Amino acid sequence: MAAIRLGDVAPNFTAMSTEGEINFHDWLGDGWGVLFSHPADYTPVCTTELGTVAKYKAEFDKRNVKVVALSVDGLESHHGWVNDINETQNTTVNFPIIADEDRKVSELYDMIHPNADSNATVRSVFVIGDDKKVKLTITYPASTGRNFDELLRVIDSLQLTAYHKVATPANWNNGDECVVVPAVTNEEIPALFPKGYKEIKPYLRMTPQPNLN
């Protein structure tokens, strides 16, 4: 199984979910997407993760990002588990969960790592851009729940740098200064970055975040 690399077109698939049949590329439409797997239904860490994603849906919507979860359990199991998530996490699951009983999607996205567990998926995350290309992959072990604040931070960076000639420095958060990419000359900066810039070194130039007023 070839690994999916950054810049690859996200493999398309059709699968059943808690919200009906999904053709992944059609479902994404012109927006961004997050596909994330969880090892199994009715597991404690996954319960907290899916509850958190439900609470963050407005934040994903604001960024034009659709979220879909996946495990190798079936639809009946998913629907029962959703009731538990809603009850224990004080929320309402508001995104689809794919039932990948035949492991078709898990294998397509290399989500099963035999040296970790030969049956369950690891905690994979794929962020997919509006061009259907993979922008970010993160893999967590089953024992470590994901940080969805960090995922939103990374999406902010990905969307900013997709449309502006900047990069984001260490520990950047939305609203912080950005790095002017090396390909931009000093002569080009006034037109691209009218807020100005400061040069720390010729290769390290900082500018206010360009997509904020």
PDB file of C-alpha atoms in Angstrom:
ATOM      1  CA  MET A   1       0.000   0.000   0.000  1.00  0.00           C
ATOM      2  CA  ALA A   2       1.570   3.257  -1.158  1.00  0.00           C
ATOM      3  CA  ALA A   3       1.491   6.003   1.438  1.00  0.00           C
ATOM      4  CA  ILE A   4      -0.532   9.110   0.660  1.00  0.00           C
ATOM      5  CA  ARG A   5       1.805  12.068   0.431  1.00  0.00           C
ATOM      6  CA  LEU A   6       1.282  15.800   0.665  1.00  0.00           C
ATOM      7  CA  GLY A   7       0.203  17.168  -2.705  1.00  0.00           C
ATOM      8  CA  ASP A   8      -1.418  13.906  -3.805  1.00  0.00           C
ATOM      9  CA  VAL A   9      -5.034  14.039  -4.925  1.00  0.00           C
ATOM     10  CA  ALA A  10      -7.067  12.554  -2.078  1.00  0.00           C
ATOM     11  CA  PRO A  11      -8.344   9.171  -3.285  1.00  0.00           C
ATOM     12  CA  ASN A  12     -12.035   9.216  -4.048  1.00  0.00           C
ATOM     13  CA  PHE A  13     -14.411   6.592  -2.663  1.00  0.00           C
ATOM     14  CA  THR A  14     -18.085   5.859  -2.140  1.00  0.00           C
ATOM     15  CA  ALA A  15     -19.130   4.595   1.289  1.00  0.00           C
ATOM     16  CA  MET A  16     -22.104   4.383   3.604  1.00  0.00           C
ATOM     17  CA  SER A  17     -22.235   6.741   6.556  1.00  0.00           C
ATOM     18  CA  THR A  18     -24.569   7.788   9.338  1.00  0.00           C
ATOM     19  CA  GLU A  19     -25.854  10.487   6.946  1.00  0.00           C
ATOM     20  CA  GLY A  20     -26.319   8.182   3.936  1.00  0.00           C
ATOM     21  CA  GLU A  21     -24.095   7.264   1.020  1.00  0.00           C
ATOM     22  CA  ILE A  22     -21.119   9.548   0.430  1.00  0.00           C
ATOM     23  CA  ASN A  23     -19.106  10.006  -2.741  1.00  0.00           C
ATOM     24  CA  PHE A  24     -16.146  11.696  -1.120  1.00  0.00           C
ATOM     25  CA  HIS A  25     -15.177  14.168  -3.863  1.00  0.00           C
ATOM     26  CA  ASP A  26     -18.801  15.110  -4.556  1.00  0.00           C
ATOM     27  CA  TRP A  27     -19.451  15.512  -0.833  1.00  0.00           C
ATOM     28  CA  LEU A  28     -16.444  17.827  -0.468  1.00  0.00           C
ATOM     29  CA  GLY A  29     -17.703  20.042  -3.297  1.00  0.00           C
ATOM     30  CA  ASP A  30     -15.634  23.226  -3.615  1.00  0.00           C
ATOM     31  CA  GLY A  31     -14.653  23.307   0.044  1.00  0.00           C
ATOM     32  CA  TRP A  32     -11.953  21.915   2.299  1.00  0.00           C
ATOM     33  CA  GLY A  33     -12.293  18.660   4.197  1.00  0.00           C
ATOM     34  CA  VAL A  34     -11.023  16.697   7.187  1.00  0.00           C
ATOM     35  CA  LEU A  35     -11.150  12.897   7.127  1.00  0.00           C
ATOM     36  CA  PHE A  36     -10.230  11.307  10.438  1.00  0.00           C
ATOM     37  CA  SER A  37     -10.312   7.718  11.618  1.00  0.00           C
ATOM     38  CA  HIS A  38     -10.951   6.283  15.059  1.00  0.00           C
ATOM     39  CA  PRO A  39      -9.981   2.783  16.213  1.00  0.00           C
ATOM     40  CA  ALA A  40     -13.443   1.564  17.234  1.00  0.00           C
ATOM     41  CA  ASP A  41     -16.929   2.550  18.353  1.00  0.00           C
ATOM     42  CA  TYR A  42     -17.788   2.659  22.061  1.00  0.00           C
ATOM     43  CA  THR A  43     -14.230   3.512  23.063  1.00  0.00           C
ATOM     44  CA  PRO A  44     -13.517   6.249  25.614  1.00  0.00           C
ATOM     45  CA  VAL A  45     -10.969   8.447  23.834  1.00  0.00           C
ATOM     46  CA  CYS A  46     -12.909   8.361  20.556  1.00  0.00           C
ATOM     47  CA  THR A  47     -16.090   9.334  22.403  1.00  0.00           C
ATOM     48  CA  THR A  48     -14.427  12.512  23.671  1.00  0.00           C
ATOM     49  CA  GLU A  49     -12.937  13.247  20.238  1.00  0.00           C
ATOM     50  CA  LEU A  50     -16.193  13.010  18.308  1.00  0.00           C
ATOM     51  CA  GLY A  51     -17.968  15.041  20.964  1.00  0.00           C
ATOM     52  CA  THR A  52     -15.321  17.738  20.641  1.00  0.00           C
ATOM     53  CA  VAL A  53     -15.616  17.826  16.844  1.00  0.00           C
ATOM     54  CA  ALA A  54     -19.392  18.230  17.143  1.00  0.00           C
ATOM     55  CA  LYS A  55     -18.888  21.210  19.467  1.00  0.00           C
ATOM     56  CA  TYR A  56     -16.351  22.719  17.038  1.00  0.00           C
ATOM     57  CA  LYS A  57     -18.545  22.394  13.950  1.00  0.00           C
ATOM     58  CA  ALA A  58     -19.187  26.145  13.785  1.00  0.00           C
ATOM     59  CA  GLU A  59     -15.417  26.724  13.708  1.00  0.00           C
ATOM     60  CA  PHE A  60     -14.988  24.269  10.845  1.00  0.00           C
ATOM     61  CA  ASP A  61     -17.950  25.808   9.002  1.00  0.00           C
ATOM     62  CA  LYS A  62     -16.398  29.267   9.356  1.00  0.00           C
ATOM     63  CA  ARG A  63     -13.343  27.939   7.510  1.00  0.00           C
ATOM     64  CA  ASN A  64     -15.445  26.203   4.805  1.00  0.00           C
ATOM     65  CA  VAL A  65     -14.276  22.802   6.084  1.00  0.00           C
ATOM     66  CA  LYS A  66     -16.412  19.647   6.132  1.00  0.00           C
ATOM     67  CA  VAL A  67     -15.540  16.938   8.646  1.00  0.00           C
ATOM     68  CA  VAL A  68     -16.110  13.190   8.304  1.00  0.00           C
ATOM     69  CA  ALA A  69     -15.099  10.416  10.709  1.00  0.00           C
ATOM     70  CA  LEU A  70     -14.489   6.736   9.993  1.00  0.00           C
ATOM     71  CA  SER A  71     -14.133   3.397  11.750  1.00  0.00           C
ATOM     72  CA  VAL A  72     -14.356  -0.238  10.664  1.00  0.00           C
ATOM     73  CA  ASP A  73     -17.551  -0.765  12.682  1.00  0.00           C
ATOM     74  CA  GLY A  74     -20.990  -0.907  11.056  1.00  0.00           C
ATOM     75  CA  LEU A  75     -23.806   1.611  10.747  1.00  0.00           C
ATOM     76  CA  GLU A  76     -25.951   0.093  13.483  1.00  0.00           C
ATOM     77  CA  SER A  77     -23.025   0.334  15.881  1.00  0.00           C
ATOM     78  CA  HIS A  78     -22.333   3.914  14.771  1.00  0.00           C
ATOM     79  CA  HIS A  79     -25.927   5.025  15.381  1.00  0.00           C
ATOM     80  CA  GLY A  80     -25.991   3.496  18.840  1.00  0.00           C
ATOM     81  CA  TRP A  81     -22.651   5.040  19.722  1.00  0.00           C
ATOM     82  CA  VAL A  82     -23.780   8.483  18.520  1.00  0.00           C
ATOM     83  CA  ASN A  83     -26.491   8.363  21.195  1.00  0.00           C
ATOM     84  CA  ASP A  84     -23.810   7.742  23.821  1.00  0.00           C
ATOM     85  CA  ILE A  85     -21.637  10.569  22.476  1.00  0.00           C
ATOM     86  CA  ASN A  86     -24.550  13.005  22.557  1.00  0.00           C
ATOM     87  CA  GLU A  87     -25.429  11.977  26.122  1.00  0.00           C
ATOM     88  CA  THR A  88     -21.957  11.890  27.666  1.00  0.00           C
ATOM     89  CA  GLN A  89     -20.424  14.861  25.818  1.00  0.00           C
ATOM     90  CA  ASN A  90     -23.484  17.151  26.051  1.00  0.00           C
ATOM     91  CA  THR A  91     -23.606  17.736  22.320  1.00  0.00           C
ATOM     92  CA  THR A  92     -25.238  16.528  19.099  1.00  0.00           C
ATOM     93  CA  VAL A  93     -23.087  14.746  16.529  1.00  0.00           C
ATOM     94  CA  ASN A  94     -23.569  16.847  13.405  1.00  0.00           C
ATOM     95  CA  PHE A  95     -21.238  15.245  10.848  1.00  0.00           C
ATOM     96  CA  PRO A  96     -21.164  11.843   9.102  1.00  0.00           C
ATOM     97  CA  ILE A  97     -19.345   8.772  10.405  1.00  0.00           C
ATOM     98  CA  ILE A  98     -18.314   6.304   7.683  1.00  0.00           C
ATOM     99  CA  ALA A  99     -18.971   2.601   8.256  1.00  0.00           C
ATOM    100  CA  ASP A 100     -15.894   0.973   6.733  1.00  0.00           C
ATOM    101  CA  GLU A 101     -16.635  -2.646   7.580  1.00  0.00           C
ATOM    102  CA  ASP A 102     -14.866  -3.933   4.459  1.00  0.00           C
ATOM    103  CA  ARG A 103     -11.852  -1.700   5.252  1.00  0.00           C
ATOM    104  CA  LYS A 104     -11.903  -0.343   1.724  1.00  0.00           C
ATOM    105  CA  VAL A 105     -11.357   3.276   2.775  1.00  0.00           C
ATOM    106  CA  SER A 106      -8.991   2.336   5.613  1.00  0.00           C
ATOM    107  CA  GLU A 107      -6.762   0.487   3.176  1.00  0.00           C
ATOM    108  CA  LEU A 108      -7.068   3.169   0.516  1.00  0.00           C
ATOM    109  CA  TYR A 109      -5.792   5.740   3.030  1.00  0.00           C
ATOM    110  CA  ASP A 110      -3.335   3.376   4.778  1.00  0.00           C
ATOM    111  CA  MET A 111      -5.085   3.796   8.134  1.00  0.00           C
ATOM    112  CA  ILE A 112      -4.329   0.306   9.474  1.00  0.00           C
ATOM    113  CA  HIS A 113      -0.771  -0.049  10.786  1.00  0.00           C
ATOM    114  CA  PRO A 114      -0.235  -3.762  11.528  1.00  0.00           C
ATOM    115  CA  ASN A 115       2.602  -3.206  13.989  1.00  0.00           C
ATOM    116  CA  ALA A 116       0.259  -1.057  16.086  1.00  0.00           C
ATOM    117  CA  ASP A 117      -2.943  -3.092  15.612  1.00  0.00           C
ATOM    118  CA  SER A 118      -3.776  -5.470  12.791  1.00  0.00           C
ATOM    119  CA  ASN A 119      -7.523  -4.811  12.986  1.00  0.00           C
ATOM    120  CA  ALA A 120      -8.240  -1.278  14.209  1.00  0.00           C
ATOM    121  CA  THR A 121      -7.363   1.951  12.446  1.00  0.00           C
ATOM    122  CA  VAL A 122      -4.867   4.305  14.020  1.00  0.00           C
ATOM    123  CA  ARG A 123      -5.898   7.927  14.635  1.00  0.00           C
ATOM    124  CA  SER A 124      -5.213   9.293  11.156  1.00  0.00           C
ATOM    125  CA  VAL A 125      -6.047  12.835  10.089  1.00  0.00           C
ATOM    126  CA  PHE A 126      -6.116  14.070   6.498  1.00  0.00           C
ATOM    127  CA  VAL A 127      -6.751  17.714   5.658  1.00  0.00           C
ATOM    128  CA  ILE A 128      -7.826  18.129   2.033  1.00  0.00           C
ATOM    129  CA  GLY A 129      -7.827  21.436   0.178  1.00  0.00           C
ATOM    130  CA  ASP A 130     -10.449  22.831  -2.172  1.00  0.00           C
ATOM    131  CA  ASP A 131      -8.364  21.425  -5.048  1.00  0.00           C
ATOM    132  CA  LYS A 132      -8.915  17.889  -3.615  1.00  0.00           C
ATOM    133  CA  LYS A 133      -5.213  17.605  -2.760  1.00  0.00           C
ATOM    134  CA  VAL A 134      -3.889  16.407   0.592  1.00  0.00           C
ATOM    135  CA  LYS A 135      -2.489  19.369   2.527  1.00  0.00           C
ATOM    136  CA  LEU A 136      -1.716  17.728   5.874  1.00  0.00           C
ATOM    137  CA  THR A 137      -1.473  14.266   7.389  1.00  0.00           C
ATOM    138  CA  ILE A 138      -1.107  13.512  11.098  1.00  0.00           C
ATOM    139  CA  THR A 139      -1.067  10.068  12.701  1.00  0.00           C
ATOM    140  CA  TYR A 140      -1.639   9.534  16.410  1.00  0.00           C
ATOM    141  CA  PRO A 141      -1.528   6.248  18.326  1.00  0.00           C
ATOM    142  CA  ALA A 142      -4.771   4.889  19.734  1.00  0.00           C
ATOM    143  CA  SER A 143      -3.732   5.950  23.231  1.00  0.00           C
ATOM    144  CA  THR A 144      -3.481   9.678  22.408  1.00  0.00           C
ATOM    145  CA  GLY A 145      -6.520  11.823  21.709  1.00  0.00           C
ATOM    146  CA  ARG A 146      -6.189  14.509  19.060  1.00  0.00           C
ATOM    147  CA  ASN A 147      -5.890  18.232  19.751  1.00  0.00           C
ATOM    148  CA  PHE A 148      -8.572  19.878  17.616  1.00  0.00           C
ATOM    149  CA  ASP A 149      -7.460  23.383  18.577  1.00  0.00           C
ATOM    150  CA  GLU A 150      -4.162  22.510  16.888  1.00  0.00           C
ATOM    151  CA  LEU A 151      -6.015  21.156  13.862  1.00  0.00           C
ATOM    152  CA  LEU A 152      -7.920  24.444  13.482  1.00  0.00           C
ATOM    153  CA  ARG A 153      -4.638  26.367  13.880  1.00  0.00           C
ATOM    154  CA  VAL A 154      -3.040  24.337  11.105  1.00  0.00           C
ATOM    155  CA  ILE A 155      -6.058  24.814   8.828  1.00  0.00           C
ATOM    156  CA  ASP A 156      -5.799  28.576   9.385  1.00  0.00           C
ATOM    157  CA  SER A 157      -2.147  28.394   8.332  1.00  0.00           C
ATOM    158  CA  LEU A 158      -2.855  26.185   5.321  1.00  0.00           C
ATOM    159  CA  GLN A 159      -5.615  28.444   4.045  1.00  0.00           C
ATOM    160  CA  LEU A 160      -3.592  31.612   4.635  1.00  0.00           C
ATOM    161  CA  THR A 161      -0.474  30.311   2.900  1.00  0.00           C
ATOM    162  CA  ALA A 162      -2.489  28.871   0.002  1.00  0.00           C
ATOM    163  CA  TYR A 163      -3.642  32.345  -1.020  1.00  0.00           C
ATOM    164  CA  HIS A 164      -0.805  34.631   0.164  1.00  0.00           C
ATOM    165  CA  LYS A 165       2.969  34.458  -0.310  1.00  0.00           C
ATOM    166  CA  VAL A 166       3.717  33.898   3.346  1.00  0.00           C
ATOM    167  CA  ALA A 167       4.642  31.079   5.693  1.00  0.00           C
ATOM    168  CA  THR A 168       3.772  30.805   9.374  1.00  0.00           C
ATOM    169  CA  PRO A 169       6.544  30.633  12.012  1.00  0.00           C
ATOM    170  CA  ALA A 170       6.790  28.386  15.059  1.00  0.00           C
ATOM    171  CA  ASN A 171       3.814  28.543  17.424  1.00  0.00           C
ATOM    172  CA  TRP A 172       1.977  30.896  15.058  1.00  0.00           C
ATOM    173  CA  ASN A 173      -1.659  31.606  15.807  1.00  0.00           C
ATOM    174  CA  ASN A 174      -4.231  33.416  13.693  1.00  0.00           C
ATOM    175  CA  GLY A 175      -3.454  37.145  13.887  1.00  0.00           C
ATOM    176  CA  ASP A 176       0.293  36.777  14.485  1.00  0.00           C
ATOM    177  CA  GLU A 177       3.040  38.042  12.190  1.00  0.00           C
ATOM    178  CA  CYS A 178       3.946  35.899   9.189  1.00  0.00           C
ATOM    179  CA  VAL A 179       7.149  35.157   7.309  1.00  0.00           C
ATOM    180  CA  VAL A 180       7.517  36.560   3.784  1.00  0.00           C
ATOM    181  CA  VAL A 181       8.474  33.611   1.573  1.00  0.00           C
ATOM    182  CA  PRO A 182      12.042  33.778   0.177  1.00  0.00           C
ATOM    183  CA  ALA A 183      10.816  33.850  -3.438  1.00  0.00           C
ATOM    184  CA  VAL A 184       9.382  37.353  -2.903  1.00  0.00           C
ATOM    185  CA  THR A 185      11.928  40.111  -3.514  1.00  0.00           C
ATOM    186  CA  ASN A 186      12.076  43.252  -1.393  1.00  0.00           C
ATOM    187  CA  GLU A 187      10.954  45.222  -4.450  1.00  0.00           C
ATOM    188  CA  GLU A 188       7.758  43.150  -4.662  1.00  0.00           C
ATOM    189  CA  ILE A 189       6.834  43.538  -0.997  1.00  0.00           C
ATOM    190  CA  PRO A 190       5.063  46.953  -1.126  1.00  0.00           C
ATOM    191  CA  ALA A 191       2.542  45.680  -3.683  1.00  0.00           C
ATOM    192  CA  LEU A 192       2.007  42.339  -1.960  1.00  0.00           C
ATOM    193  CA  PHE A 193       2.199  43.492   1.655  1.00  0.00           C
ATOM    194  CA  PRO A 194       1.101  47.125   1.966  1.00  0.00           C
ATOM    195  CA  LYS A 195       1.171  46.857   5.771  1.00  0.00           C
ATOM    196  CA  GLY A 196       4.954  46.785   5.512  1.00  0.00           C
ATOM    197  CA  TYR A 197       7.575  44.372   6.786  1.00  0.00           C
ATOM    198  CA  LYS A 198      10.647  44.167   8.969  1.00  0.00           C
ATOM    199  CA  GLU A 199      13.875  42.496   7.906  1.00  0.00           C
ATOM    200  CA  ILE A 200      15.620  40.519  10.626  1.00  0.00           C
ATOM    201  CA  LYS A 201      17.955  38.821   8.155  1.00  0.00           C
ATOM    202  CA  PRO A 202      17.779  38.932   4.363  1.00  0.00           C
ATOM    203  CA  TYR A 203      16.128  35.490   4.462  1.00  0.00           C
ATOM    204  CA  LEU A 204      13.916  36.266   7.482  1.00  0.00           C
ATOM    205  CA  ARG A 205      11.356  39.014   6.832  1.00  0.00           C
ATOM    206  CA  MET A 206       8.202  39.427   8.902  1.00  0.00           C
ATOM    207  CA  THR A 207       4.930  41.054   7.890  1.00  0.00           C
ATOM    208  CA  PRO A 208       1.524  41.470   9.566  1.00  0.00           C
ATOM    209  CA  GLN A 209      -0.948  38.766   8.616  1.00  0.00           C
ATOM    210  CA  PRO A 210      -2.111  39.877   5.148  1.00  0.00           C
ATOM    211  CA  ASN A 211      -5.721  38.643   5.233  1.00  0.00           C
ATOM    212  CA  LEU A 212      -6.708  40.667   8.318  1.00  0.00           C
ATOM    213  CA  ASN A 213      -8.004  44.232   8.222  1.00  0.00           C
TER     214      ASN A 213
END
